[in-house]
CSV table of C-alpha atoms in Angstrom, one decimal:
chain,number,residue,atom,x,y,z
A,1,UNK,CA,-7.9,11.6,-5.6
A,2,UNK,CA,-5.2,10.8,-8.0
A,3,UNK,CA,-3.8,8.9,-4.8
A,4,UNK,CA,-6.1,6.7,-4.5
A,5,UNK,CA,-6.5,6.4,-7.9
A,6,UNK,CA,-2.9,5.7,-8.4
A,7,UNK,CA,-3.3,2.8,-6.6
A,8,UNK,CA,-5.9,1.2,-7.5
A,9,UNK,CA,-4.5,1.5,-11.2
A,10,UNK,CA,-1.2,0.1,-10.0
A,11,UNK,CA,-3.4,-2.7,-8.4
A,12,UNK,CA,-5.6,-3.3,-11.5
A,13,UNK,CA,-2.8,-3.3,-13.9
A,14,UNK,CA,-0.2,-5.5,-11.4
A,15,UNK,CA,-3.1,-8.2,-11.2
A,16,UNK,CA,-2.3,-10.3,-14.4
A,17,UNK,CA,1.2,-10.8,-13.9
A,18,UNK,CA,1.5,-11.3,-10.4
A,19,UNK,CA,3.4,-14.4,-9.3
A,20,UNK,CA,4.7,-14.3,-12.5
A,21,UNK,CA,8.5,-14.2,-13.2
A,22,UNK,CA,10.2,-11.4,-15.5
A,23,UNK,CA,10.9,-13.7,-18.0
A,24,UNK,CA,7.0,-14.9,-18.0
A,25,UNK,CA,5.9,-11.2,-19.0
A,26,UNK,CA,5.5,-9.2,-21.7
A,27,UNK,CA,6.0,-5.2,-21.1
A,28,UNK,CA,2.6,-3.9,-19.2
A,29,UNK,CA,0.3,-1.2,-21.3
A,30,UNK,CA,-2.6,-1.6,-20.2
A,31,UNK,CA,-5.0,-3.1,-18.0
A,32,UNK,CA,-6.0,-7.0,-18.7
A,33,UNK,CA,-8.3,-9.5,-17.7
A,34,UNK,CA,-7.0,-12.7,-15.3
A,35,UNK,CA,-7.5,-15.0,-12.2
A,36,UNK,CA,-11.3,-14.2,-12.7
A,37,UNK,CA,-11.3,-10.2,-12.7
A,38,UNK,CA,-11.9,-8.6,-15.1
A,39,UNK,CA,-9.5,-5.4,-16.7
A,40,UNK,CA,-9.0,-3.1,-14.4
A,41,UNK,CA,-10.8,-5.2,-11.6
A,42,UNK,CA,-8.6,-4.5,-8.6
A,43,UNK,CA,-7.2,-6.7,-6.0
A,44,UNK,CA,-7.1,-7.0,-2.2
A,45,UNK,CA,-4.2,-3.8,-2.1
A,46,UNK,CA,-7.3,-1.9,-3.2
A,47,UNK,CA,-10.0,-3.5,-1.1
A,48,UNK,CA,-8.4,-3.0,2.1
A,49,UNK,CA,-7.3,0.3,1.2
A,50,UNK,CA,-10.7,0.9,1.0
A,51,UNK,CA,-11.6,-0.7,4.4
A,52,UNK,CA,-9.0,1.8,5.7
A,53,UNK,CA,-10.1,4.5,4.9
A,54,UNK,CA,-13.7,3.9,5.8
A,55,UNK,CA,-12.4,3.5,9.3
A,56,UNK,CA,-10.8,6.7,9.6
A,57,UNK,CA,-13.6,8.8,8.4
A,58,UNK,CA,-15.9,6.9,10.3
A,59,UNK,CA,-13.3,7.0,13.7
A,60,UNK,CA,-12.8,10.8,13.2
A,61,UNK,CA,-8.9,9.9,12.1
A,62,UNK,CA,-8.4,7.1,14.1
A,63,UNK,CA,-8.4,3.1,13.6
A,64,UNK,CA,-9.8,1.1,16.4
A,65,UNK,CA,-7.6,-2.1,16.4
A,66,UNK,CA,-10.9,-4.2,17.1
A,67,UNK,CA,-12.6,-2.3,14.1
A,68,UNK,CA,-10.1,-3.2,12.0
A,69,UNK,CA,-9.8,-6.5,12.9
A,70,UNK,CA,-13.3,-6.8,12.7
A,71,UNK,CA,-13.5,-5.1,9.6
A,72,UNK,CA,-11.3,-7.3,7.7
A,73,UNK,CA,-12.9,-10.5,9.2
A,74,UNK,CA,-16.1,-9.9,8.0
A,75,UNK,CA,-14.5,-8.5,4.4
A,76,UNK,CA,-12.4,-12.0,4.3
A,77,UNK,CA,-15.7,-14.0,5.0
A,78,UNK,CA,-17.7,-12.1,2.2
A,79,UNK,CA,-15.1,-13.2,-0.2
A,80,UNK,CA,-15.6,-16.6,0.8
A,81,UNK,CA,-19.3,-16.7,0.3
A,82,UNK,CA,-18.6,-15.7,-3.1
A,83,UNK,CA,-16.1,-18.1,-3.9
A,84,UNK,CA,-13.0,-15.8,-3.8
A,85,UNK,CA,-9.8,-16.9,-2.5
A,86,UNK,CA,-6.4,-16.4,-2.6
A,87,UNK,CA,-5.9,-12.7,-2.0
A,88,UNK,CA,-5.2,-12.4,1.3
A,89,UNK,CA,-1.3,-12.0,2.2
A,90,UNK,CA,0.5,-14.3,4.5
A,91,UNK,CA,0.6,-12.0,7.5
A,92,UNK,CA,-3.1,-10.6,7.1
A,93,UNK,CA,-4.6,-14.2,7.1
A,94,UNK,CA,-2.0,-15.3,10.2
A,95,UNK,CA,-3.5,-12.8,11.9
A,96,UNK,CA,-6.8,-13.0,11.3
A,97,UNK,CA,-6.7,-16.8,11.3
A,98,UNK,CA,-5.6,-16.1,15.0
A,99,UNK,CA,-8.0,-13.2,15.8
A,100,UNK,CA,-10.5,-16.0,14.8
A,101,UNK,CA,-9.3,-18.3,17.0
A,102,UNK,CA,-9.4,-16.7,19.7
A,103,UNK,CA,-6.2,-15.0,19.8
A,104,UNK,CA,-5.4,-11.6,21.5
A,105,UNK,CA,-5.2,-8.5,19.2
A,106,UNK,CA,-1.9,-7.8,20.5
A,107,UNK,CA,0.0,-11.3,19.8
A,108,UNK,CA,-1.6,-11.4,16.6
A,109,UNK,CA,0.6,-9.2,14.7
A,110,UNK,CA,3.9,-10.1,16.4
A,111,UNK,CA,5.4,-11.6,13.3
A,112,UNK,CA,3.6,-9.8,10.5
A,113,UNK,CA,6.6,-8.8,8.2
A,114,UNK,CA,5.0,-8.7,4.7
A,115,UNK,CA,3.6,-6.0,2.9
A,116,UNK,CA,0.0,-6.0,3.6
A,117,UNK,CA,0.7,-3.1,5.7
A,118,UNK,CA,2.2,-0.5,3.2
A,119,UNK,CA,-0.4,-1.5,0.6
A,120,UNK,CA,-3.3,-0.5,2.5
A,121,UNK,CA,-1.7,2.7,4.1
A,122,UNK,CA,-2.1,5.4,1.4
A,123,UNK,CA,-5.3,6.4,3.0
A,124,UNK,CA,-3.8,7.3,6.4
A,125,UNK,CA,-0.8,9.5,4.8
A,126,UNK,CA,-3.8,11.4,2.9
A,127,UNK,CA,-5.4,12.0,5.9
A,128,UNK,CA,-2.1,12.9,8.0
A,129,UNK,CA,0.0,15.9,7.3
A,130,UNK,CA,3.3,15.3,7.3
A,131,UNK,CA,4.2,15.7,10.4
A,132,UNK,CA,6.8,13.2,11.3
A,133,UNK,CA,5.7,12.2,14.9
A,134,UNK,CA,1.7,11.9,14.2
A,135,UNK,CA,2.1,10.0,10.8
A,136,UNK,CA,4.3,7.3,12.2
A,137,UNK,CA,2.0,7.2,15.4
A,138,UNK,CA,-1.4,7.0,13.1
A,139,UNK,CA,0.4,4.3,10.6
A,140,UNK,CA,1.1,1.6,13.7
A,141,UNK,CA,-2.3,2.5,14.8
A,142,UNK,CA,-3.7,1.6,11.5
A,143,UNK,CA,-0.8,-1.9,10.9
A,144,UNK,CA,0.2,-3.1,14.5
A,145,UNK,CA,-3.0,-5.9,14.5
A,146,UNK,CA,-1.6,-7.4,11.5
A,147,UNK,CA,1.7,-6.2,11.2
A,148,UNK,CA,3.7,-5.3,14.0
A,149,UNK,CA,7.3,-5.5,13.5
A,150,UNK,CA,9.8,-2.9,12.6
A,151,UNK,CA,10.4,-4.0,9.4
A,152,UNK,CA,6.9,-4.2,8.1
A,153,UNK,CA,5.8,-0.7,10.1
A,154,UNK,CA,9.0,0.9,8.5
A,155,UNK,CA,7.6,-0.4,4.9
A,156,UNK,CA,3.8,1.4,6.2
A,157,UNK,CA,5.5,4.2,7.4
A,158,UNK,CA,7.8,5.3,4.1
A,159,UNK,CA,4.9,5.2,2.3
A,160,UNK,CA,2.0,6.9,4.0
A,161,UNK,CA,5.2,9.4,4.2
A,162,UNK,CA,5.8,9.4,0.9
A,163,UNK,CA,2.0,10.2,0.2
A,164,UNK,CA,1.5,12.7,2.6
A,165,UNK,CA,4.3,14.6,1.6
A,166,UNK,CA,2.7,14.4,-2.0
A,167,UNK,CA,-0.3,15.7,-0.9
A,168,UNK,CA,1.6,18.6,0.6
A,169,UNK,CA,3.2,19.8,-2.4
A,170,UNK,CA,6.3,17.6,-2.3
A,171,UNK,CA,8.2,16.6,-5.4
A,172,UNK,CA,8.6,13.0,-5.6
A,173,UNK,CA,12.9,13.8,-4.7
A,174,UNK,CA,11.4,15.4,-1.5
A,175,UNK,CA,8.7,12.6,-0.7
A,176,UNK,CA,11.4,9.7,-0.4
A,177,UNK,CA,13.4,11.7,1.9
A,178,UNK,CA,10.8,12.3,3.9
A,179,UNK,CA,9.8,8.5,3.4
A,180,UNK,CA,13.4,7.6,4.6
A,181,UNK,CA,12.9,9.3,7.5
A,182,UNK,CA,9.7,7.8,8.3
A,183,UNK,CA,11.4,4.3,7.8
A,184,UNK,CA,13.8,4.8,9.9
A,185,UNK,CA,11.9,6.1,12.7
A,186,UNK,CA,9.1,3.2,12.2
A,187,UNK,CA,11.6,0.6,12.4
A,188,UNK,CA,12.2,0.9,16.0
A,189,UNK,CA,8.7,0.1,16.7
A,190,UNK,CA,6.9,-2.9,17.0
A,191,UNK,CA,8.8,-6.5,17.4
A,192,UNK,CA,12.2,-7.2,16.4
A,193,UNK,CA,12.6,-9.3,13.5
A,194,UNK,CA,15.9,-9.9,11.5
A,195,UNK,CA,15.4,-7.9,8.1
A,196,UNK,CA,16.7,-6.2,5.8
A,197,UNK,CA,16.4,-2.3,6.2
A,198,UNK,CA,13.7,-0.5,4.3
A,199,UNK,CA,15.4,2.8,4.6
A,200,UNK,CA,18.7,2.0,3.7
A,201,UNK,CA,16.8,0.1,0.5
A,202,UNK,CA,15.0,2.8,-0.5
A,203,UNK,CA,18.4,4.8,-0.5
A,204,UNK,CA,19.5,2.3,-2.6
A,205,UNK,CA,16.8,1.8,-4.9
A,206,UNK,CA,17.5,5.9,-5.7
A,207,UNK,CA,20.8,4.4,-8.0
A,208,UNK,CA,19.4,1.6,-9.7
A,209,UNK,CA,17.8,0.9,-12.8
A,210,UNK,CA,14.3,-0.7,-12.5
A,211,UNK,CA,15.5,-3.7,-14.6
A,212,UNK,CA,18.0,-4.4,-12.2
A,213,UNK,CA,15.6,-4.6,-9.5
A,214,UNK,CA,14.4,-8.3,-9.3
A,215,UNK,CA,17.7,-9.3,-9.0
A,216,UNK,CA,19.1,-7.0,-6.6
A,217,UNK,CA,15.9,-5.8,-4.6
A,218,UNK,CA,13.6,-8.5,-5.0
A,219,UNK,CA,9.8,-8.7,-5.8
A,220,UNK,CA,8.6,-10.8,-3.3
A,221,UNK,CA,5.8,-10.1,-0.9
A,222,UNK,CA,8.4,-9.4,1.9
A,223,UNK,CA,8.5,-5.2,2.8
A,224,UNK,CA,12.1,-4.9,2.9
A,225,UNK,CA,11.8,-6.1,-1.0
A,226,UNK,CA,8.5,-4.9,-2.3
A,227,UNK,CA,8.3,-1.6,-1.0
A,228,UNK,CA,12.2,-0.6,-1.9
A,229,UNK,CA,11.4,-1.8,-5.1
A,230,UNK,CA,8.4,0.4,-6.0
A,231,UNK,CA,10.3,3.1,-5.1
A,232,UNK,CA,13.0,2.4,-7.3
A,233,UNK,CA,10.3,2.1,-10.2
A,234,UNK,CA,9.7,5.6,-9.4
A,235,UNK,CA,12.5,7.3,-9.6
A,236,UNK,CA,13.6,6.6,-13.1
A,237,UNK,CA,9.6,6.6,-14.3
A,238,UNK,CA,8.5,9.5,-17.0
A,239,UNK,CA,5.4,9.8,-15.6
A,240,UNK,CA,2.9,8.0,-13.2
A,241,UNK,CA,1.3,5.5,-15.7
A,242,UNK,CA,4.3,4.4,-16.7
A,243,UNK,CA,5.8,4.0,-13.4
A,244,UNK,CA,2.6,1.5,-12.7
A,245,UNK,CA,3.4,-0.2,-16.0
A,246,UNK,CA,7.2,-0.7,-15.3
A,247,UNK,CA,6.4,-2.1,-11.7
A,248,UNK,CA,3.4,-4.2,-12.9
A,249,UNK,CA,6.2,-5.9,-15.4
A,250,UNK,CA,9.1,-6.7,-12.6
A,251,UNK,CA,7.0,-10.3,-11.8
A,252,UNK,CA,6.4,-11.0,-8.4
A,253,UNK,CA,4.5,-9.2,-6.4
A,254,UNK,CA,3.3,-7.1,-9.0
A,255,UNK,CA,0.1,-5.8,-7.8
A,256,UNK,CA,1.2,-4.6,-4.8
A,257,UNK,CA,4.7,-2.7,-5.9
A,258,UNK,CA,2.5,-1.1,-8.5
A,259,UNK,CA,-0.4,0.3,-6.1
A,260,UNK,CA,2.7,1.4,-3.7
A,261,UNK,CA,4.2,3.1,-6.9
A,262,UNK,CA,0.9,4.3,-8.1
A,263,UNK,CA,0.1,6.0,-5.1
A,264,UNK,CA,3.2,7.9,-4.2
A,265,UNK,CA,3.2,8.9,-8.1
A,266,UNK,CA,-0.7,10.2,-7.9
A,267,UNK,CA,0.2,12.0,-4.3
A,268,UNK,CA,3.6,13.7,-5.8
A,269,UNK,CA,1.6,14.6,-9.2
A,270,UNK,CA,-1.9,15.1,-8.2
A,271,UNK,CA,-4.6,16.0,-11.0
A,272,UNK,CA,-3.9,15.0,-14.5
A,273,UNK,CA,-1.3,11.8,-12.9
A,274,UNK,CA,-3.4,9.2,-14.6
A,275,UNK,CA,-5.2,8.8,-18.3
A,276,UNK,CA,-8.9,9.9,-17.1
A,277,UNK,CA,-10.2,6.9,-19.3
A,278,UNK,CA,-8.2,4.2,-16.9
A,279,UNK,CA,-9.3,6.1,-13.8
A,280,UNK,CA,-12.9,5.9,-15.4
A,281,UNK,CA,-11.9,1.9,-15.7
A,282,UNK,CA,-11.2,1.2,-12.3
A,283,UNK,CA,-13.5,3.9,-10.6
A,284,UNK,CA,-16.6,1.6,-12.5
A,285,UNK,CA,-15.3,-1.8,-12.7
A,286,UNK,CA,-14.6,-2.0,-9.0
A,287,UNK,CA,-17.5,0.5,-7.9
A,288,UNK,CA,-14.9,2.6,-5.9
A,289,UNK,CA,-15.8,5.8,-4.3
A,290,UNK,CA,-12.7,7.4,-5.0
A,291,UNK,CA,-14.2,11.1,-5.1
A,292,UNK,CA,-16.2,11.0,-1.8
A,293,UNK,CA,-13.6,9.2,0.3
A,294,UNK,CA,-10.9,11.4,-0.7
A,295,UNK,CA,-13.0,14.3,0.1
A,296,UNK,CA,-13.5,12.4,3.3
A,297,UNK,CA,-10.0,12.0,4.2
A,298,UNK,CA,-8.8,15.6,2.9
A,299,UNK,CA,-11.6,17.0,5.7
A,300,UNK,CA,-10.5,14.8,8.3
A,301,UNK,CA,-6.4,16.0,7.4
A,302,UNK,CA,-7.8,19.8,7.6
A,303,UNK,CA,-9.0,19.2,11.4
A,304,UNK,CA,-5.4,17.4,11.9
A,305,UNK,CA,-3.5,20.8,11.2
């Protein structure tokens, strides 16, 4: 639960100031309204978490790549019909545009290597022990349509690690090594695309001060920058409301580094991570089913062992 609430918090509170550059933004505290949300209304990172989720509980633990495709197909077209634009990542609307037109499920992904992947995988690490083999199988099962190159299935991988070790018991320390791991061993998957390395970027990220990170890091939407970053956010954070706070202040792709951080910070703390009046905010403001779907996923992770 405090996964999933973790990011949509990070998501909610990321919102305003994405896009935005460092110097645009005043130090997060709280949750704002902006770009037609309301506070705490969440973004896409959120929404597709969501859709993820459902798919595995309804799938028995596994994603059907036509379901998904499907899925987020018919999710882009309802924000459409409502006037809502704008939140799909580069690589998720590629690939769909393509999926659309015609394109087979298996080319569509070939050059996917943003972060729409890692921001929708916290589901699949809640519902995957950490077992090293199965979670990396289970997080290309659940990216490869939209995202299937090394670099962004090592960005998938780390976290749903990351989270899944959380949900184990992990401390945060023992999380990101396991996430390393997970990134390393994701990154020979999929296409080949010239990248940075996630892995050696979260190792990185373990020395460096978070206001350091837009500089050296980056904030963009690309996984080898965005992912490495929330982790660095993390390691230097007090607790896991302030480590959404500090991420959702970098500029850039705030939303998203925040949810990443938020999650791995909810998985690694678990109850008590988060304020219960801002889990109350996004829980009702966005109409989440937080409480069932983790009970979902928590079921589905007990038939796993």
């Amino acid at each position: 639960m405090a996964a999933l609430a973790g990011l949509a918090i990070g998501d909610a509170l990321g919102m305003p100031t994405e896009g935005l550059s460092p110097a645009e933004i005043e130090p997060v505290t709280g949750f704002a309204a902006a770009r037609g949300l309301p506070a705490g209304g969440v973004t896409d990172d959120t929404q597709q978490a969501v859709i993820v989720a459902r798919l595995l509980v309804s799938g028995g633990g596994r994603i059907d790549p036509h379901g998904l495709a499907d899925a987020l197909l018919e999710w882009e077209r309802d924000l459409r019909s409502r006037g809502i634009r704008g939140l799909l990542g580069p690589s998720t609307r590629a690939a769909l545009t393509a999926v659309a037109a015609g394109e087979a499920l298996e080319k569509a992904g070939k050059y996917g290597t943003t972060n729409g992947a890692a921001m929708r995988i916290a589901p699949v690490g809640i519902a995957n022990p950490a077992d090293l083999d199965l979670l990396v199988d289970s997080v290309v099962e659940a990216s490869w349509v939209t995202h299937n190159t090394g670099v962004a299935l090592a960005g998938a991988a780390a976290v749903a690690a990351a989270v899944s070790a959380g949900v184990d018991g992990a401390s945060l320390p023992e999380a990101i090594d396991f996430a390393v791991e997970a990134a390393e061993r994701a990154a020979k998957r999929g296409n080949w695309v010239a990248a940075g390395d996630v892995a050696a970027r979260i190792r990185w990220s373990r020395t460096m001060d978070p206001a350091d990170v837009p500089a050296l890091i980056g904030t963009s939407v690309a996984t080898q920058e965005s992912v490495p970053a929330a982790f660095a956010v993390l390691r230097h954070a007090e607790n896991p409301w302030q480590a959404c706070c500090t991420a959702a202040s970098l500029g850039g792709d705030t939303d998203t580094i925040a949810a990443i951080a938020g999650a791995i910070a909810g998985a690694c703390t678990g109850a008590g991570a988060f304020p219960e009046e801002a889990v109350r905010t996004v829980t009702e403001v966005n109409d989440l089913p937080l409480p069932e779907l983790a009970d979902d996923l928590l079921k589905l992770r007990a038939r796993t062992r």
